[in-house]
Structure formats: C-alpha cells, structure tokens
mmCIF file of C-alpha atoms and ligand atoms in Angstrom:
data_model
loop_
_atom_site.group_PDB
_atom_site.id
_atom_site.type_symbol
_atom_site.label_atom_id
_atom_site.label_comp_id
_atom_site.label_asym_id
_atom_site.label_seq_id
_atom_site.Cartn_x
_atom_site.Cartn_y
_atom_site.Cartn_z
ATOM 1 C CA MET A 254 2.077 11.450 14.762
ATOM 2 C CA THR A 255 3.960 8.428 13.489
ATOM 3 C CA ILE A 256 4.872 5.415 15.567
ATOM 4 C CA ALA A 257 8.498 6.610 15.248
ATOM 5 C CA SER A 258 7.801 10.068 16.650
ATOM 6 C CA ARG A 259 5.771 8.631 19.539
ATOM 7 C CA LEU A 260 8.483 6.109 20.438
ATOM 8 C CA ASN A 261 11.157 8.814 20.100
ATOM 9 C CA ALA A 262 9.126 10.923 22.542
ATOM 10 C CA GLY A 263 9.325 8.071 25.056
ATOM 11 C CA GLU A 264 5.670 7.049 24.893
ATOM 12 C CA THR A 265 4.648 3.507 25.785
ATOM 13 C CA LEU A 266 2.566 1.963 23.004
ATOM 14 C CA LEU A 267 0.330 -1.101 23.056
ATOM 15 C CA THR A 268 -0.147 -2.978 19.816
ATOM 16 C CA ALA A 269 -2.853 -5.487 18.979
ATOM 17 C CA TRP A 270 -1.640 -8.621 17.221
ATOM 18 C CA SER A 271 -3.627 -9.894 14.270
ATOM 19 C CA GLY A 272 -3.296 -13.305 12.657
ATOM 20 C CA ILE A 273 -6.665 -13.545 10.891
ATOM 21 C CA PRO A 274 -6.049 -12.405 7.317
ATOM 22 C CA ASP A 275 -9.275 -10.516 6.918
ATOM 23 C CA ALA A 276 -9.720 -6.723 6.666
ATOM 24 C CA LEU A 277 -13.125 -6.806 8.402
ATOM 25 C CA THR A 278 -11.680 -8.575 11.444
ATOM 26 C CA VAL A 279 -8.770 -6.118 11.447
ATOM 27 C CA GLU A 280 -11.302 -3.261 11.352
ATOM 28 C CA ILE A 281 -12.880 -4.563 14.584
ATOM 29 C CA VAL A 282 -9.486 -5.009 16.247
ATOM 30 C CA ALA A 283 -8.388 -1.508 15.145
ATOM 31 C CA ALA A 284 -11.521 -0.007 16.727
ATOM 32 C CA GLN A 285 -10.354 -1.130 20.192
ATOM 33 C CA GLY A 286 -8.126 0.998 22.404
ATOM 34 C CA PHE A 287 -4.750 -0.118 21.059
ATOM 35 C CA ASP A 288 -2.201 2.360 19.687
ATOM 36 C CA ALA A 289 -1.190 0.090 16.810
ATOM 37 C CA VAL A 290 -2.205 -3.117 15.047
ATOM 38 C CA THR A 291 0.469 -5.635 14.082
ATOM 39 C CA LEU A 292 -0.380 -7.901 11.148
ATOM 40 C CA ASP A 293 1.493 -11.180 11.530
ATOM 41 C CA MET A 294 2.868 -12.969 8.466
ATOM 42 C CA GLN A 295 5.144 -15.295 10.464
ATOM 43 C CA HIS A 296 2.756 -17.376 12.569
ATOM 44 C CA GLY A 297 -0.443 -15.530 11.702
ATOM 45 C CA GLY A 298 -2.255 -16.080 8.433
ATOM 46 C CA HIS A 299 -1.563 -12.657 6.930
ATOM 47 C CA HIS A 300 -0.201 -12.577 3.407
ATOM 48 C CA GLU A 301 0.576 -9.852 0.891
ATOM 49 C CA ASP A 302 -3.012 -9.345 -0.208
ATOM 50 C CA SER A 303 -4.443 -9.245 3.332
ATOM 51 C CA ILE A 304 -1.699 -6.809 4.428
ATOM 52 C CA LEU A 305 -2.453 -4.540 1.492
ATOM 53 C CA ARG A 306 -6.161 -4.515 2.388
ATOM 54 C CA SER A 307 -5.856 -4.509 6.196
ATOM 55 C CA ILE A 308 -3.686 -1.408 6.485
ATOM 56 C CA VAL A 309 -6.622 0.773 5.340
ATOM 57 C CA PRO A 310 -8.935 0.045 8.330
ATOM 58 C CA VAL A 311 -5.972 0.444 10.702
ATOM 59 C CA LEU A 312 -5.198 3.921 9.321
ATOM 60 C CA ARG A 313 -8.894 4.826 9.237
ATOM 61 C CA ALA A 314 -9.045 4.069 12.972
ATOM 62 C CA ALA A 315 -6.032 6.394 13.446
ATOM 63 C CA LYS A 316 -3.825 3.514 14.603
ATOM 64 C CA HIS A 317 -0.298 2.653 13.497
ATOM 65 C CA PRO A 318 -0.016 -0.271 11.035
ATOM 66 C CA VAL A 319 2.829 -2.680 11.835
ATOM 67 C CA VAL A 320 3.776 -5.868 9.979
ATOM 68 C CA ARG A 321 5.716 -8.893 11.184
ATOM 69 C CA ILE A 322 7.332 -10.502 8.145
ATOM 70 C CA PRO A 323 8.169 -14.232 7.810
ATOM 71 C CA VAL A 324 11.642 -15.483 8.823
ATOM 72 C CA GLY A 325 14.353 -14.273 6.444
ATOM 73 C CA ARG A 326 11.895 -12.576 4.041
ATOM 74 C CA PHE A 327 13.533 -9.199 4.272
ATOM 75 C CA ASP A 328 12.151 -8.360 0.810
ATOM 76 C CA MET A 329 8.714 -8.335 2.458
ATOM 77 C CA ALA A 330 9.889 -5.526 4.733
ATOM 78 C CA SER A 331 10.135 -3.211 1.718
ATOM 79 C CA ARG A 332 6.757 -4.376 0.448
ATOM 80 C CA ALA A 333 5.085 -3.866 3.825
ATOM 81 C CA LEU A 334 6.466 -0.309 3.890
ATOM 82 C CA ASP A 335 5.308 0.270 0.299
ATOM 83 C CA PHE A 336 1.817 -0.818 1.407
ATOM 84 C CA GLY A 337 1.844 1.709 4.282
ATOM 85 C CA ALA A 338 3.264 -0.077 7.321
ATOM 86 C CA GLU A 339 4.927 2.325 9.758
ATOM 87 C CA ALA A 340 7.000 -0.349 11.464
ATOM 88 C CA VAL A 341 8.223 -3.819 10.534
ATOM 89 C CA ILE A 342 9.203 -6.602 12.913
ATOM 90 C CA ALA A 343 11.636 -9.212 11.557
ATOM 91 C CA PRO A 344 11.655 -12.528 13.449
ATOM 92 C CA MET A 345 14.735 -14.647 14.186
ATOM 93 C CA VAL A 346 17.381 -12.012 13.490
ATOM 94 C CA ASN A 347 20.219 -14.210 14.707
ATOM 95 C CA SER A 348 23.314 -12.518 13.322
ATOM 96 C CA VAL A 349 24.659 -9.078 12.541
ATOM 97 C CA GLU A 350 24.438 -10.041 8.868
ATOM 98 C CA ASP A 351 20.664 -10.756 9.293
ATOM 99 C CA ALA A 352 20.317 -7.335 10.925
ATOM 100 C CA ARG A 353 22.258 -5.662 8.119
ATOM 101 C CA ARG A 354 20.128 -7.304 5.404
ATOM 102 C CA PHE A 355 16.912 -6.390 7.231
ATOM 103 C CA ALA A 356 18.007 -2.756 7.646
ATOM 104 C CA ALA A 357 19.107 -2.590 4.000
ATOM 105 C CA LEU A 358 15.580 -3.391 2.837
ATOM 106 C CA MET A 359 13.934 -1.079 5.390
ATOM 107 C CA LYS A 360 15.862 2.086 4.568
ATOM 108 C CA TYR A 361 16.468 4.123 1.433
ATOM 109 C CA PRO A 362 20.045 5.133 0.523
ATOM 110 C CA PRO A 363 22.367 6.235 1.949
ATOM 111 C CA VAL A 364 21.429 4.088 5.000
ATOM 112 C CA GLY A 365 20.138 1.072 3.080
ATOM 113 C CA GLU A 366 19.235 -0.238 -0.358
ATOM 114 C CA ARG A 367 15.428 0.015 -0.342
ATOM 115 C CA SER A 368 14.101 0.291 -3.865
ATOM 116 C CA TRP A 369 11.816 3.160 -4.813
ATOM 117 C CA GLY A 370 8.059 2.568 -5.163
ATOM 118 C CA PRO A 371 5.811 3.671 -2.256
ATOM 119 C CA THR A 372 2.826 2.874 -4.494
ATOM 120 C CA PHE A 373 0.232 2.570 -1.752
ATOM 121 C CA ALA A 374 2.087 4.138 1.165
ATOM 122 C CA ALA A 375 2.510 7.662 -0.207
ATOM 123 C CA PRO A 376 -1.189 8.108 -1.174
ATOM 124 C CA ARG A 377 -2.319 6.488 2.077
ATOM 125 C CA PHE A 378 -0.363 9.078 4.038
ATOM 126 C CA GLY A 379 -1.394 11.891 1.676
ATOM 127 C CA SER A 380 2.095 12.565 0.316
ATOM 128 C CA LYS A 381 2.394 14.046 -3.183
ATOM 129 C CA ASP A 382 6.070 14.999 -3.001
ATOM 130 C CA PRO A 383 8.375 12.059 -3.829
ATOM 131 C CA THR A 384 11.535 13.822 -2.646
ATOM 132 C CA ALA A 385 9.972 14.683 0.698
ATOM 133 C CA TRP A 386 8.927 11.033 1.015
ATOM 134 C CA LEU A 387 12.460 9.886 0.164
ATOM 135 C CA ARG A 388 13.946 12.286 2.705
ATOM 136 C CA GLU A 389 11.524 11.544 5.523
ATOM 137 C CA SER A 390 10.834 7.799 5.219
ATOM 138 C CA ASN A 391 13.971 6.497 6.894
ATOM 139 C CA ALA A 392 13.236 8.416 10.085
ATOM 140 C CA ALA A 393 9.472 7.857 9.921
ATOM 141 C CA THR A 394 9.645 4.046 9.746
ATOM 142 C CA VAL A 395 10.711 1.740 12.554
ATOM 143 C CA SER A 396 12.639 -1.504 12.060
ATOM 144 C CA PHE A 397 12.451 -3.968 14.940
ATOM 145 C CA ALA A 398 14.879 -6.913 14.885
ATOM 146 C CA MET A 399 13.547 -9.818 16.946
ATOM 147 C CA ILE A 400 15.760 -11.185 19.701
ATOM 148 C CA GLU A 401 14.544 -14.669 20.493
ATOM 149 C CA THR A 402 17.516 -17.029 20.438
ATOM 150 C CA ARG A 403 20.829 -17.422 22.248
ATOM 151 C CA ALA A 404 22.610 -16.634 18.972
ATOM 152 C CA ALA A 405 20.841 -13.263 18.843
ATOM 153 C CA LEU A 406 21.629 -12.608 22.512
ATOM 154 C CA ASN A 407 25.323 -13.330 21.877
ATOM 155 C CA VAL A 408 25.489 -10.652 19.166
ATOM 156 C CA LEU A 409 22.944 -8.247 20.681
ATOM 157 C CA ASP A 410 25.318 -5.271 20.769
ATOM 158 C CA GLY A 411 26.236 -5.822 17.104
ATOM 159 C CA ILE A 412 22.548 -5.982 16.127
ATOM 160 C CA LEU A 413 21.858 -2.822 18.147
ATOM 161 C CA ALA A 414 24.795 -1.048 16.500
ATOM 162 C CA THR A 415 23.605 -1.839 12.968
ATOM 163 C CA PRO A 416 22.671 1.384 11.135
ATOM 164 C CA GLY A 417 19.021 1.235 10.087
ATOM 165 C CA VAL A 418 17.988 -1.060 12.947
ATOM 166 C CA ASP A 419 15.786 1.186 15.077
ATOM 167 C CA GLY A 420 15.008 -1.254 17.840
ATOM 168 C CA ILE A 421 14.746 -4.801 19.078
ATOM 169 C CA PHE A 422 11.623 -6.802 19.812
ATOM 170 C CA VAL A 423 11.811 -9.776 22.155
ATOM 171 C CA GLY A 424 9.905 -12.976 21.383
ATOM 172 C CA PRO A 425 9.678 -14.495 24.881
ATOM 173 C CA ALA A 426 8.118 -17.782 23.751
ATOM 174 C CA ASP A 427 10.963 -18.690 21.406
ATOM 175 C CA PHE A 428 13.412 -17.165 23.868
ATOM 176 C CA SER A 429 12.144 -19.517 26.600
ATOM 177 C CA ILE A 430 12.637 -22.491 24.286
ATOM 178 C CA ALA A 431 16.224 -21.377 23.636
ATOM 179 C CA TRP A 432 16.801 -20.569 27.317
ATOM 180 C CA THR A 433 15.705 -24.040 28.456
ATOM 181 C CA GLU A 434 17.338 -25.784 25.485
ATOM 182 C CA GLY A 435 14.023 -27.067 24.219
ATOM 183 C CA GLU A 436 12.703 -28.251 27.582
ATOM 184 C CA THR A 437 9.734 -25.914 27.741
ATOM 185 C CA VAL A 438 7.876 -23.033 26.144
ATOM 186 C CA ASP A 439 6.822 -20.423 28.691
ATOM 187 C CA ALA A 440 6.805 -16.746 27.751
ATOM 188 C CA THR A 441 6.539 -15.819 31.453
ATOM 189 C CA LEU A 442 9.504 -17.923 32.634
ATOM 190 C CA GLU A 443 10.867 -16.214 35.763
ATOM 191 C CA ASP A 444 14.338 -17.584 35.154
ATOM 192 C CA MET A 445 14.857 -15.455 32.026
ATOM 193 C CA MET A 446 13.397 -12.158 33.332
ATOM 194 C CA GLU A 447 16.756 -10.770 34.447
ATOM 195 C CA THR A 448 18.121 -11.358 30.953
ATOM 196 C CA LEU A 449 15.058 -9.692 29.384
ATOM 197 C CA ALA A 450 15.698 -6.679 31.642
ATOM 198 C CA ARG A 451 19.353 -6.617 30.508
ATOM 199 C CA ILE A 452 18.281 -6.698 26.838
ATOM 200 C CA ALA A 453 16.079 -3.597 27.344
ATOM 201 C CA ALA A 454 18.882 -1.854 29.234
ATOM 202 C CA ARG A 455 21.376 -2.531 26.416
ATOM 203 C CA ALA A 456 18.894 -1.204 23.864
ATOM 204 C CA LYS A 457 18.575 1.988 25.905
ATOM 205 C CA VAL A 458 22.349 2.440 26.068
ATOM 206 C CA ALA A 459 22.495 2.004 22.272
ATOM 207 C CA GLY A 460 19.729 4.599 21.829
ATOM 208 C CA LYS A 461 17.374 2.016 20.276
ATOM 209 C CA HIS A 462 13.736 1.103 21.018
ATOM 210 C CA ALA A 463 12.773 -2.017 22.964
ATOM 211 C CA GLY A 464 9.583 -3.987 22.325
ATOM 212 C CA ILE A 465 8.267 -7.296 23.579
ATOM 213 C CA PHE A 466 5.375 -9.692 23.051
ATOM 214 C CA VAL A 467 3.371 -9.977 26.274
ATOM 215 C CA VAL A 468 1.433 -13.177 26.935
ATOM 216 C CA ASP A 469 0.304 -12.273 30.454
ATOM 217 C CA ALA A 470 -1.184 -8.739 30.294
ATOM 218 C CA GLY A 471 -0.586 -8.443 34.039
ATOM 219 C CA MET A 472 3.165 -8.342 33.312
ATOM 220 C CA CYS A 473 3.006 -5.160 31.192
ATOM 221 C CA GLY A 474 3.960 -2.907 34.122
ATOM 222 C CA ARG A 475 6.991 -5.042 34.872
ATOM 223 C CA PHE A 476 8.177 -4.887 31.262
ATOM 224 C CA VAL A 477 7.679 -1.104 31.181
ATOM 225 C CA GLU A 478 9.795 -0.859 34.327
ATOM 226 C CA MET A 479 12.518 -2.839 32.523
ATOM 227 C CA GLY A 480 12.436 -0.242 29.716
ATOM 228 C CA TYR A 481 10.181 -1.844 27.120
ATOM 229 C CA ARG A 482 8.046 0.788 25.357
ATOM 230 C CA PHE A 483 6.367 -1.199 22.573
ATOM 231 C CA LEU A 484 4.201 -3.960 24.023
ATOM 232 C CA ALA A 485 2.248 -6.468 21.963
ATOM 233 C CA LEU A 486 -0.916 -8.068 23.313
ATOM 234 C CA GLY A 487 -2.401 -10.774 21.151
ATOM 235 C CA THR A 488 -4.158 -12.300 19.413
ATOM 236 C CA GLU A 489 -7.705 -12.150 18.012
ATOM 237 C CA HIS A 490 -8.125 -15.751 19.164
ATOM 238 C CA ARG A 491 -7.687 -14.512 22.718
ATOM 239 C CA TYR A 492 -9.768 -11.371 22.232
ATOM 240 C CA ILE A 493 -12.646 -13.522 20.946
ATOM 241 C CA SER A 494 -12.339 -16.296 23.518
ATOM 242 C CA LEU A 495 -11.893 -13.918 26.485
ATOM 243 C CA GLY A 496 -14.874 -11.858 25.292
ATOM 244 C CA ALA A 497 -17.068 -14.928 24.870
ATOM 245 C CA GLU A 498 -15.962 -16.316 28.231
ATOM 246 C CA SER A 499 -16.794 -13.034 29.966
ATOM 247 C CA LEU A 500 -20.226 -12.780 28.304
ATOM 248 C CA LEU A 501 -21.073 -16.377 29.158
ATOM 249 C CA LYS A 502 -19.982 -15.936 32.776
ATOM 250 C CA THR A 503 -22.256 -12.913 33.085
ATOM 251 C CA ALA A 504 -25.111 -14.696 31.314
ATOM 252 C CA ARG A 505 -24.832 -17.692 33.617
ATOM 253 C CA GLY A 506 -24.527 -15.464 36.693
ATOM 254 C CA ALA A 507 -21.093 -16.767 37.666
HETATM 255 C C1 3PY B 262 7.732 -15.286 20.560
HETATM 256 O O1 3PY B 262 7.333 -15.096 21.727
HETATM 257 O O2 3PY B 262 8.583 -16.114 20.246
HETATM 258 C C2 3PY B 262 7.169 -14.480 19.498
HETATM 259 O O3 3PY B 262 7.632 -14.556 18.388
HETATM 260 C C3 3PY B 262 6.009 -13.586 19.815
HETATM 261 O O4 3PY B 262 5.150 -13.511 18.735
HETATM 262 MG MG1 MG B 263 8.973 -16.127 18.071
#
C-alpha cells in the first residue's frame, strides 16, 4: 500500500516529523506507531544526504517516507522522489504559479516535467520495469502544497485546481502569524479554526487531500472532523523531552 492508495481509500494517517538529520534517529522514530515519517528540510536539519540515507529505515519499518522541501526548492521535490519519498510537502506555496512549478517537478509528462532518473526509488520499491514506473509514479506519489499565508488562502481554489497538486497541507503556526498580522504565533488559535475547517472543506470539494501539522495532539479528533486525513505530530525534540519527562515523573513518584 502506498500513501496515495491509503489516502485515496479515505484512511486517516499520522506522520512523525523528523528534523534530526541522522538515519539512526529516524530508525527509532520509524519504529513507533506512526503511519509515515516526514523528513523536514525546511526548518529541520535534513539535507540531501540525510534524506537519501533516512528513507531506508523508514521503508524497512514499513512506513511511508515523506519529505518537506525548503521554500521554493521545487527541484528538491524531484530529488526526494528519486530517493524514494512517497509524498512531498512544499512550504509557502503562495500563488498558482508556485503550485504549477511544484506540480511540474513532482509529475512525469504529460502532467508535469519531472526528469527521468528514479535511481534509488525504483530499486527501493523493487521495480525493474522502467515503463511501469513511468506509468504508475504520477498516481503513486502525493504532492502537498502548503497553505500557510493569506496569499495562499486568497488563491486556494486555484492551487487546488492545479493539475498535479494532490492535496494541501496547512501550516497552522505560520498561518497564525499571517492571521494576526504578525502579532502572535499560536498553532491552536481558536480564531482561525473556522477558516481551517473551510480550507479542508474546499479541498474535499476539489477532490484533493487535506493535511495539517498538529501541535496539540488533543486536537487531532477536531481536525479529522473538519476533514483533515494526513496529520503530522512532531518533532523528535518533543518525543525525547516528553519521554524523559514521563520517565522522570515516574522515577520521582510524582
Ligand atoms: C507551520 O505550522 O507553519 C508549519 O510549517 C508546520 O511545520
Ligand atoms: Mg510553516
């Protein structure tokens, strides 16, 4: 099962979020109960080499590898796919032209302009037939355009209508900064929840997937109710600190 087929079947998937560019750390994260592991090149420390090496432990744990590329580096979307990523998240897609360029590098012709060379991806997924790979890749990979500014919100329907864009992914931290015009950063801001619900509803009407980064795990149910089906819970910093805190509490009898 690919991440695409599971999302198409209406499943709700939880992805871990990794910013530590180290395959051993990713191996530990991938062994937890997540459905996917997202390797973050935007704010996390992941880079080409760590992505190349970290996808292996994710696949070995039977999880879906996902990559968030840096802002505007749509060329990295093709590379992440060539390394074996099943989905790519592009941050700060603020115009239909951004969406078009992102989709172009995610999809092979005739949808896009992705160049041929699945050097690591095809062997990692056991494919020996290049034509089958060419035929199947566009449907088997998921492109998520991030909606996290007012500019993106204003052209949401255009982004959703862009061929090759399979879904949107909301960045609620940046969205809260935009929403409050720089007054605050609060990914749980009540004031913007109605708009986040509307974004998921518009994605559904357009037949596209909706994902979101979740800071407060207790809000997952609410986001699922809104229609979000790809939920990110991060990051290793939190996994480590929450684990240590819990152990210490137990040890000290609190
Ligand atoms: C945001 O909340 O702005 C994000 O980009 C989540 O990683
Ligand atoms: Mg963001």
